[in-house]
mmCIF file of C-alpha atoms and ligand atoms in Angstrom:
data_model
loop_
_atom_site.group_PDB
_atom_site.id
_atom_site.type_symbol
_atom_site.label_atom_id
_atom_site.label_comp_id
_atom_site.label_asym_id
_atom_site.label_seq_id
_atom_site.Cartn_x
_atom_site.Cartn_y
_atom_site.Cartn_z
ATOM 1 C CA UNK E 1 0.000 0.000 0.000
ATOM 2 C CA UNK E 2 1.393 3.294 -1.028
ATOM 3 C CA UNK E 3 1.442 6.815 1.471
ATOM 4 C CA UNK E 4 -1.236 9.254 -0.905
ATOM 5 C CA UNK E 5 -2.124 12.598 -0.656
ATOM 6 C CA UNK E 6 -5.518 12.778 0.613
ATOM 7 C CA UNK E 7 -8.162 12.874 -2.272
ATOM 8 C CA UNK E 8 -9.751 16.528 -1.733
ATOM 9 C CA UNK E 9 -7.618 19.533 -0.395
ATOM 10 C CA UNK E 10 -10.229 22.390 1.194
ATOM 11 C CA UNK E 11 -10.777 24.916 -1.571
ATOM 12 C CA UNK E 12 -11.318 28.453 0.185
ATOM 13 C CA UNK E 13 -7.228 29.800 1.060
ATOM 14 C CA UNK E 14 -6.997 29.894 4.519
ATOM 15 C CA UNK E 15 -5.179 32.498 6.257
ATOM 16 C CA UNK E 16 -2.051 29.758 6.192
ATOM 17 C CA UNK E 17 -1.528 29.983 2.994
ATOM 18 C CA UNK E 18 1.730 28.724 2.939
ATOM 19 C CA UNK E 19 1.197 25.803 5.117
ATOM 20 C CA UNK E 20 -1.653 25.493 2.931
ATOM 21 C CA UNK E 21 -1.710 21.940 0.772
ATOM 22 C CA UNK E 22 -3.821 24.442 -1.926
ATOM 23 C CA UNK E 23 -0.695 26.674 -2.732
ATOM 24 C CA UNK E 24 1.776 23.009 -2.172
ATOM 25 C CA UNK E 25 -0.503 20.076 -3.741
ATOM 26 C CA UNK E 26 2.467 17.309 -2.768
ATOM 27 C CA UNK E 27 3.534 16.669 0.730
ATOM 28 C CA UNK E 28 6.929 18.212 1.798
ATOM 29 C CA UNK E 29 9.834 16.247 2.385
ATOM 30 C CA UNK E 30 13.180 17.239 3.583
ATOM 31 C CA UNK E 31 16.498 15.423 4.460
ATOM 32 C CA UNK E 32 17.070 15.162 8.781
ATOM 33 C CA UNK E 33 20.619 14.334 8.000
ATOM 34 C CA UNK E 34 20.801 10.872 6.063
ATOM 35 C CA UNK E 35 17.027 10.315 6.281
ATOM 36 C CA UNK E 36 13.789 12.243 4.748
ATOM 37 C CA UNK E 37 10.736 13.318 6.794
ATOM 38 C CA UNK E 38 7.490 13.437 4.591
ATOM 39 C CA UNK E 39 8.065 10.652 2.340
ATOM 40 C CA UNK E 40 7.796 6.656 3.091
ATOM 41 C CA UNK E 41 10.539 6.803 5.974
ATOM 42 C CA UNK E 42 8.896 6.506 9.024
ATOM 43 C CA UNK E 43 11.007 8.696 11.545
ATOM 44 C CA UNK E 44 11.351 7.997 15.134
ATOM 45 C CA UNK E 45 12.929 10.428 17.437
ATOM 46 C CA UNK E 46 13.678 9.065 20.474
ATOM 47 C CA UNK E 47 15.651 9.831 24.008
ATOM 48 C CA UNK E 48 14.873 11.143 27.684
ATOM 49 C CA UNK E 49 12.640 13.304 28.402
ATOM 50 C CA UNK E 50 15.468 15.939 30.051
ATOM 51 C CA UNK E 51 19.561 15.585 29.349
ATOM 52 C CA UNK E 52 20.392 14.480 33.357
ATOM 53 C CA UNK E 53 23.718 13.485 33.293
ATOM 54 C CA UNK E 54 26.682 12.498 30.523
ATOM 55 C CA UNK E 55 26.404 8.291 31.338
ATOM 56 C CA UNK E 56 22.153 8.575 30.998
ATOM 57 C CA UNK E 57 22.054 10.330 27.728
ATOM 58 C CA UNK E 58 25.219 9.365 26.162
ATOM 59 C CA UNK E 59 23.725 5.281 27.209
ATOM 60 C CA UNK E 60 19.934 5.536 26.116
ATOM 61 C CA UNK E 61 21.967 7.579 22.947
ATOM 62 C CA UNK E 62 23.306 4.335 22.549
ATOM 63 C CA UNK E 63 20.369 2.096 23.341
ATOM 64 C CA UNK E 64 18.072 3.925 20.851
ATOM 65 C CA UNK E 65 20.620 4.146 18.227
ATOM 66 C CA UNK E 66 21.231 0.438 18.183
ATOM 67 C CA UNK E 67 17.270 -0.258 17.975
ATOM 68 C CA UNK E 68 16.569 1.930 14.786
ATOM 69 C CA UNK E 69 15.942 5.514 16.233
ATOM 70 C CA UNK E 70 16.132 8.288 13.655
ATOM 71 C CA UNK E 71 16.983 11.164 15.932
ATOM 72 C CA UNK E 72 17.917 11.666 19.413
ATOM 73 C CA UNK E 73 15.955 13.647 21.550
ATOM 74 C CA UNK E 74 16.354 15.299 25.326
ATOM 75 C CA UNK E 75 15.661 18.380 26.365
ATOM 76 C CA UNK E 76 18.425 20.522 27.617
ATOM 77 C CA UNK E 77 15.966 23.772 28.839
ATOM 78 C CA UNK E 78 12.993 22.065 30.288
ATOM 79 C CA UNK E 79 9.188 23.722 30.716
ATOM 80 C CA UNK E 80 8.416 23.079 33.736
ATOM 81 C CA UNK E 81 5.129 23.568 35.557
ATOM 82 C CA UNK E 82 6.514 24.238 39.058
ATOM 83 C CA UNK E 83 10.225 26.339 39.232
ATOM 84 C CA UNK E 84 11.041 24.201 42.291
ATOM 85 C CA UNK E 85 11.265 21.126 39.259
ATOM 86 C CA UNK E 86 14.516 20.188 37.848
ATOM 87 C CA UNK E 87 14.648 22.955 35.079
ATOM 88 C CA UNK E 88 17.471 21.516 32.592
ATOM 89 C CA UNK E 89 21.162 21.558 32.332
ATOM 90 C CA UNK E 90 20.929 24.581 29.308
ATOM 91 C CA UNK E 91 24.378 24.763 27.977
ATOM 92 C CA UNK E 92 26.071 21.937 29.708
ATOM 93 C CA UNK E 93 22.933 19.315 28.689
ATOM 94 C CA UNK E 94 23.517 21.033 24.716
ATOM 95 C CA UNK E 95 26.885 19.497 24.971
ATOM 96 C CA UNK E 96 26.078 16.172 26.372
ATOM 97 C CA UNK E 97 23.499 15.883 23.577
ATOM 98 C CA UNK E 98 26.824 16.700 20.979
ATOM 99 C CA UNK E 99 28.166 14.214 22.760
ATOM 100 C CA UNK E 100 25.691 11.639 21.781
ATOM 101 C CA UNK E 101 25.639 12.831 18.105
ATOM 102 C CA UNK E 102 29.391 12.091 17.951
ATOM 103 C CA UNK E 103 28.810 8.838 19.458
ATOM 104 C CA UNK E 104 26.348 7.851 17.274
ATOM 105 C CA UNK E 105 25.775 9.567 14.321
ATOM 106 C CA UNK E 106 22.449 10.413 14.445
ATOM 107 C CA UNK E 107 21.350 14.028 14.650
ATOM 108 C CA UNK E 108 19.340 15.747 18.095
ATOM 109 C CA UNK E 109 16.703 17.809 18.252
ATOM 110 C CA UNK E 110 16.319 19.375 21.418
ATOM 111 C CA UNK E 111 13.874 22.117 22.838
ATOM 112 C CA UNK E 112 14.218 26.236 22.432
ATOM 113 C CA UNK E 113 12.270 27.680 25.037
ATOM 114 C CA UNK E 114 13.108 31.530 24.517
ATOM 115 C CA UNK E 115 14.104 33.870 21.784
ATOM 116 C CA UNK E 116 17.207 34.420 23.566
ATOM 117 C CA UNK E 117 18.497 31.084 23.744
ATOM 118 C CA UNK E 118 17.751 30.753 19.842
ATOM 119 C CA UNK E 119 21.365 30.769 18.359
ATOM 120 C CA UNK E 120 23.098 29.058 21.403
ATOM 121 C CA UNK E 121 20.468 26.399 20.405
ATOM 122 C CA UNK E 122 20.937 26.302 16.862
ATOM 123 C CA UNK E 123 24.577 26.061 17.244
ATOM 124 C CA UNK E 124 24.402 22.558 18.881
ATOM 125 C CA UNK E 125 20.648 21.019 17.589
ATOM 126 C CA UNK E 126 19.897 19.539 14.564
ATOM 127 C CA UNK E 127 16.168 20.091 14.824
ATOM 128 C CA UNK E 128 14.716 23.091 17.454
ATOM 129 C CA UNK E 129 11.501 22.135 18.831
ATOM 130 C CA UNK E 130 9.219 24.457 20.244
ATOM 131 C CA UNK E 131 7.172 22.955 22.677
ATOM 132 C CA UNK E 132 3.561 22.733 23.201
ATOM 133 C CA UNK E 133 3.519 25.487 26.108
ATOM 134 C CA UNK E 134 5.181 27.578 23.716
ATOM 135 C CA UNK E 135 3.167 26.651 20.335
ATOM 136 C CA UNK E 136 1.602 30.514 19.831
ATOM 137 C CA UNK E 137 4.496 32.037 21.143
ATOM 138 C CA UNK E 138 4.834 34.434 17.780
ATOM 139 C CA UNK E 139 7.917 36.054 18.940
ATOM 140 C CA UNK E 140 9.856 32.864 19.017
ATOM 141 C CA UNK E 141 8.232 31.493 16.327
ATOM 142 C CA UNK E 142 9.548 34.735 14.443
ATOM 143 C CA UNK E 143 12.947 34.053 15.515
ATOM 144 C CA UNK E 144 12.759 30.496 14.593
ATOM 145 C CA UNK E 145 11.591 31.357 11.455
ATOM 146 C CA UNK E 146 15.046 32.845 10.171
ATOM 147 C CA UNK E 147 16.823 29.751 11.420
ATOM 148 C CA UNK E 148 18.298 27.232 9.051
ATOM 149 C CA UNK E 149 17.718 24.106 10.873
ATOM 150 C CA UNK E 150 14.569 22.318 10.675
ATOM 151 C CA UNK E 151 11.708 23.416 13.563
ATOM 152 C CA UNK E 152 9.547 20.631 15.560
ATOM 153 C CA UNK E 153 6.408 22.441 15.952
ATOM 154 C CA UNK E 154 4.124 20.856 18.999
ATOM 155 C CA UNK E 155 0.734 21.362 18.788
ATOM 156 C CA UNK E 156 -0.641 23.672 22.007
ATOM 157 C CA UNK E 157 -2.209 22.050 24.852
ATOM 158 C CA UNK E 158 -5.750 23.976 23.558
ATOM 159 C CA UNK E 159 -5.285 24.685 20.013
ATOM 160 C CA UNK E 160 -6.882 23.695 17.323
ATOM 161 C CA UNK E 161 -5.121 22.368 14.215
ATOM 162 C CA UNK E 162 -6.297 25.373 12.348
ATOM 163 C CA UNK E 163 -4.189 27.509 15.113
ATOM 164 C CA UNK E 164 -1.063 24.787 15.123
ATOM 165 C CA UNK E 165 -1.090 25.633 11.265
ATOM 166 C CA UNK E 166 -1.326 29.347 11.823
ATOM 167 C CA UNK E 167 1.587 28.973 14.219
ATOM 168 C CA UNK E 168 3.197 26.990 11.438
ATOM 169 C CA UNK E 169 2.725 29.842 8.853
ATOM 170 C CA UNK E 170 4.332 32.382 11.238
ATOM 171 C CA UNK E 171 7.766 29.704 10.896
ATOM 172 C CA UNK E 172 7.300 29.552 6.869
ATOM 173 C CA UNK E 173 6.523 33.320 6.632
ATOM 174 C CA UNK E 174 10.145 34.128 8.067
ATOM 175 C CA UNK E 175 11.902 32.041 5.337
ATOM 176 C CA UNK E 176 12.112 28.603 7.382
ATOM 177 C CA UNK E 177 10.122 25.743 5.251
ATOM 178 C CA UNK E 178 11.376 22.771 7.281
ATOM 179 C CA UNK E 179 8.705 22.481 9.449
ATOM 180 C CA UNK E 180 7.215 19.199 11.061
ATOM 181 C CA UNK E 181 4.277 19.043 13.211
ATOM 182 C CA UNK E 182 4.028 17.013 16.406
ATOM 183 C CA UNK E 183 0.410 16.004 17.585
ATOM 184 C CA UNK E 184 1.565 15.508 21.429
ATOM 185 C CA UNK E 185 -2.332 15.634 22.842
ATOM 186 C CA UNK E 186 -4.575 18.119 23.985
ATOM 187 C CA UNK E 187 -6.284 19.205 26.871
ATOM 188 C CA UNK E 188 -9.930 17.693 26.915
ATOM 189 C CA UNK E 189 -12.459 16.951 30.278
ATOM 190 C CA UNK E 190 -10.914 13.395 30.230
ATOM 191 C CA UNK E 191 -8.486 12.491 33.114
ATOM 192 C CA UNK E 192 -7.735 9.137 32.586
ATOM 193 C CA UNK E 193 -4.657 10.096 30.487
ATOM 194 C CA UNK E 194 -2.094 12.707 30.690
ATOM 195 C CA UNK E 195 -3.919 14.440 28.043
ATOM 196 C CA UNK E 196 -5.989 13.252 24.930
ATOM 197 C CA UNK E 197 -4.463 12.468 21.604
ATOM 198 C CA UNK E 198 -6.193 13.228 18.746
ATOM 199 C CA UNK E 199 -5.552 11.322 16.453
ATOM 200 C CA UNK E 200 -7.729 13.025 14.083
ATOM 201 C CA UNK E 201 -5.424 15.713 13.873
ATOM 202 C CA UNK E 202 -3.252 13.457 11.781
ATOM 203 C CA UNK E 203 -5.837 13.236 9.019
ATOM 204 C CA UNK E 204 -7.354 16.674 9.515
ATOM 205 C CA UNK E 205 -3.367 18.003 9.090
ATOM 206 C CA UNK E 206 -2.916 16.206 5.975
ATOM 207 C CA UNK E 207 -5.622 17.297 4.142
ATOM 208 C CA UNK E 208 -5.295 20.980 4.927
ATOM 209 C CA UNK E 209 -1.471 21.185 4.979
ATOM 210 C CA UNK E 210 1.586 19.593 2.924
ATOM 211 C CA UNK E 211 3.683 19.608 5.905
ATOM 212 C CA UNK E 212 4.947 16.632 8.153
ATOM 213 C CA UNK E 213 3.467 15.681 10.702
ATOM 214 C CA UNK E 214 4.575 13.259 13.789
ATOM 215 C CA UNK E 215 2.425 12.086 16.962
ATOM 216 C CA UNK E 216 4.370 11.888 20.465
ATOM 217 C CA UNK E 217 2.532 9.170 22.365
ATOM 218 C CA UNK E 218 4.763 9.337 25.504
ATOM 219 C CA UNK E 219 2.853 13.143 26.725
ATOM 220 C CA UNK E 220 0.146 12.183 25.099
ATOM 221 C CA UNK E 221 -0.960 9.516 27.418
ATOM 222 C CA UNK E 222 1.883 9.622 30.376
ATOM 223 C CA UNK E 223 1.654 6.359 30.635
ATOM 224 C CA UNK E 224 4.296 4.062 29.726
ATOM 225 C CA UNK E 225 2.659 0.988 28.867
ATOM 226 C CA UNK E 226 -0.064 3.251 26.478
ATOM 227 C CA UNK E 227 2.803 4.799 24.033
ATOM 228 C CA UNK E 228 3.461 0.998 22.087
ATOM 229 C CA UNK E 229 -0.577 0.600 20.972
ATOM 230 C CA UNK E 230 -0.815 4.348 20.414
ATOM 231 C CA UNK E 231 2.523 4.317 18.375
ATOM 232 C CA UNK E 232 1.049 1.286 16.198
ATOM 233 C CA UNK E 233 -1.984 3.599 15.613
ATOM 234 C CA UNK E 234 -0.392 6.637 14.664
ATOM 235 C CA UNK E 235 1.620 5.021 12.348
ATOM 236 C CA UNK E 236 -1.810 3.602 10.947
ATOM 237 C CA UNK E 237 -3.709 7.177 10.695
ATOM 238 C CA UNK E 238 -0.575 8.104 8.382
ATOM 239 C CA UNK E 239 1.500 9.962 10.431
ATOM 240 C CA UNK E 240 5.432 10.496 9.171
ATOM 241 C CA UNK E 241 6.935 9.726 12.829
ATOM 242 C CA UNK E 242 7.048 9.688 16.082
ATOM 243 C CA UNK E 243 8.652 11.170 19.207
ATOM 244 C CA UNK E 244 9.159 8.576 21.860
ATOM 245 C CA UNK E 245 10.462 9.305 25.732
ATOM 246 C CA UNK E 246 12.775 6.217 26.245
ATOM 247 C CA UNK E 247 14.987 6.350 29.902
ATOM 248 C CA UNK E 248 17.686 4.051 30.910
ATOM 249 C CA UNK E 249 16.257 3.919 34.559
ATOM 250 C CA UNK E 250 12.946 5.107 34.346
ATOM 251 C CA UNK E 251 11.968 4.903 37.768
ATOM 252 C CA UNK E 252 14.820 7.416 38.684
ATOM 253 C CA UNK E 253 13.973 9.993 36.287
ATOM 254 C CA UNK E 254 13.727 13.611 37.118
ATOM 255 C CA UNK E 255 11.015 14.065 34.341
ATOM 256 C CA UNK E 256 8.266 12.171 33.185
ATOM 257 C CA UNK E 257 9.973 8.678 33.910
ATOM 258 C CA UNK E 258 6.169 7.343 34.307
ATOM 259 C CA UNK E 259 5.989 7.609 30.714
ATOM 260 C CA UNK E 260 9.271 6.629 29.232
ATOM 261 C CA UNK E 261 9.797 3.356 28.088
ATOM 262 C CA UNK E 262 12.725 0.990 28.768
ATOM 263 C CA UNK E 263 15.576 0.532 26.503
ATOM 264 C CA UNK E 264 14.310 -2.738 26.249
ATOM 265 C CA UNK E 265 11.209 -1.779 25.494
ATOM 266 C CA UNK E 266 11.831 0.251 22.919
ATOM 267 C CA UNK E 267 13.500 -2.318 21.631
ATOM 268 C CA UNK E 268 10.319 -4.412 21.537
ATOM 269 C CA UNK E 269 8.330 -1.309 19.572
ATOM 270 C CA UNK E 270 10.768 -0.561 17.003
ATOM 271 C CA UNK E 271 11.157 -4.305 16.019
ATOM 272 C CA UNK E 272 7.086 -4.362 15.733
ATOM 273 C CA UNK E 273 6.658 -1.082 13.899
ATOM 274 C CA UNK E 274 9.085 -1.987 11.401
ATOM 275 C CA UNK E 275 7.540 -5.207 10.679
ATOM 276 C CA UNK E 276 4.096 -3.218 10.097
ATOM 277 C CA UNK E 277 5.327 -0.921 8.633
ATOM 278 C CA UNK E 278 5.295 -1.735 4.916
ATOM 279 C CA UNK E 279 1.682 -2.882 5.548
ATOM 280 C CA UNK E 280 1.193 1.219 5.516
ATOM 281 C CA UNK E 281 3.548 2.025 2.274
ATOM 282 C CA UNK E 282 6.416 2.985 4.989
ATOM 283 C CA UNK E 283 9.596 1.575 5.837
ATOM 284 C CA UNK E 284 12.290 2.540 8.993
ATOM 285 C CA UNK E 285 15.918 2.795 7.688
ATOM 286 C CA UNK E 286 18.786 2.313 10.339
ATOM 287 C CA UNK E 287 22.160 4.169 9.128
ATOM 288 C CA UNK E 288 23.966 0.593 8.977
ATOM 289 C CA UNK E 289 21.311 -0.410 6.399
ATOM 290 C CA UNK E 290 22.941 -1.192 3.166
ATOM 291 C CA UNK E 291 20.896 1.672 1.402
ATOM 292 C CA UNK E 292 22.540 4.699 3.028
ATOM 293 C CA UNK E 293 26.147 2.535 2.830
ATOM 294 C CA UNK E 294 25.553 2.321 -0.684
ATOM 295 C CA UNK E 295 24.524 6.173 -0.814
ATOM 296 C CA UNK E 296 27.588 6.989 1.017
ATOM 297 C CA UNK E 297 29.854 5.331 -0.775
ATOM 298 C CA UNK E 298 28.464 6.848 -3.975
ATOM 299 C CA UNK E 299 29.042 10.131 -2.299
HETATM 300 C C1 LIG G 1 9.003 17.530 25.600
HETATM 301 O O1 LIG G 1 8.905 16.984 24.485
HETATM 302 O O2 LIG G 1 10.004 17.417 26.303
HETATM 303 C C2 LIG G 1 7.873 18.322 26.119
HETATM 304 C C3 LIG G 1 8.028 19.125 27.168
HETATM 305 O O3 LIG G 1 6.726 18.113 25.466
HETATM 306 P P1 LIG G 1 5.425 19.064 25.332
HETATM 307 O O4 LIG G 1 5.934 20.421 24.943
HETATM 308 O O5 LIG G 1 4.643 18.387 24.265
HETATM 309 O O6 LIG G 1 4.745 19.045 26.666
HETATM 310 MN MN1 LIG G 2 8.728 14.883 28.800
#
């Protein structure tokens, strides 16, 4: 089964009109180092929730690396509801994460929580993520806009997709078209999880917008054992990716361990999802696969 546009775009121009799949009929794809979002690779970002120390990132680096993840993730400046919470390692985390590029290859996309923190940020991350708290934060998005790197946009904990693409636009209006989309949940009257994801969004996004989008199952539900089903589903709905919270020691974390899965459990889900995969016209690459050798040594 092939990955297809969705059969009708909406005809009236929306204020997005970038983001808009009227003015950009085929999805967008761009390279994330060796790999392409937006076309049949099926991305997977994975890593701790927060950087915490040079032995935990640089070994779940390791772990995820060796089980097919695309991207590392951990946030080095962390949102925090409370200021008494651990609040991030800023500069010192950026390195560990450049640490864990060295060691193995793959690229890290980390959070930017402030304007000011843009180009110390861009100068170690391979992908800036703005994070859901900060989703309609148009001053950042601004400054994001006139970076070169690619920009993980999460959708806000109460906006609508026509807002997360608005936010979008304001990225694509400053010059920046590498923009992926993260459906991480919303905020709905329904406790039972961490928040609700819509998985909706997913469709909704593609037929309004060309952009990528990915779903982040791990503070979407908060619950550990929920992120493996809900990965299997978003990669169903048609989603390019995901963003996974995996933690060497979960149970020790100082940020959402109750949702981060075990190296060995990750282990589990990656091996699943890429035999599924092709069942939904996608596949999940690993940098030792003899594709990107072969690409390399053509280089
Ligand atoms: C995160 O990915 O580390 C994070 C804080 O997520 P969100 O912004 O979706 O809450
Ligand atoms: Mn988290």
């Amino acid at each position: 089964m092939e990955t297809s546009n969705p059969p009708k775009a909406p005809k009236k121009m929306p204020s997005y009109k970038q983001a808009s799949r009227l003015t950009h009929p085929e999805n967008s794809t761009f390279s994330l180092g060796p790999f392409a979002i937006g076309g049949p690779e099926f991305i997977i970002m994975a890593g701790p929730c927060s950087v915490e120390a040079d032995p935990q990132m640089l070994g779940t680096a390791w772990d995820v690396k060796i089980s097919g993840a695309h991207i590392i993730r951990g946030g080095a400046f962390k949102p925090r509801s409370s200021p008494y919470s651990f609040q991030g390692l800023a500069e010192e985390g950026l390195k560990m994460l450049a640490k864990a590029r060295e060691l193995t290859g793959l690229g890290i996309v980390t959070e930017v929580m402030d304007s000011g923190d843009v180009d110390l940020v861009e100068s170690y991350a391979d992908i800036l993520q703005i994070g859901a708290r900060n989703s309609q934060n148009f001053s950042l998005l601004k400054r994001v806009g006139r970076c070169k790197k690619p920009v993980l946009l999460k959708r806000g904990l109460m906006n609508t997709v026509d807002e997360l693409l608005s936010s979008a636009e304001y990225i694509l209006a400053g010059g920046n078209e590498k923009v992926i989309l993260c459906e991480r949940g919303i905020r709905t009257f329904e406790t039972s999880t961490r928040n609700t994801l819509d998985l909706s969004s997913v469709l909704t996004i593609k037929e309004k917008s060309h952009l990528p989008v990915i779903v982040d199952p791990s503070h979407a539900s908060g619950k550990a054992h929920y992120v493996a089903p809900l990965s299997k589903a978003a990669l169903a709905v048609g989603a390019d990716g995901l963003m996974i919270e995996v933690h060497c020691a979960p149970e020790i974390a100082l940020c959402d361990g109750e949702e981060s899965l075990t190296p060995a459990q990750f282990k589990e889900l990656m091996q699943n999802l890429a035999e599924i995969a092709p069942f939904f016209g996608r596949r999940i690459s690993t940098l030792n696969s003899q594709e990107h050798l072969m690409a390399e040594n053509q280089g």
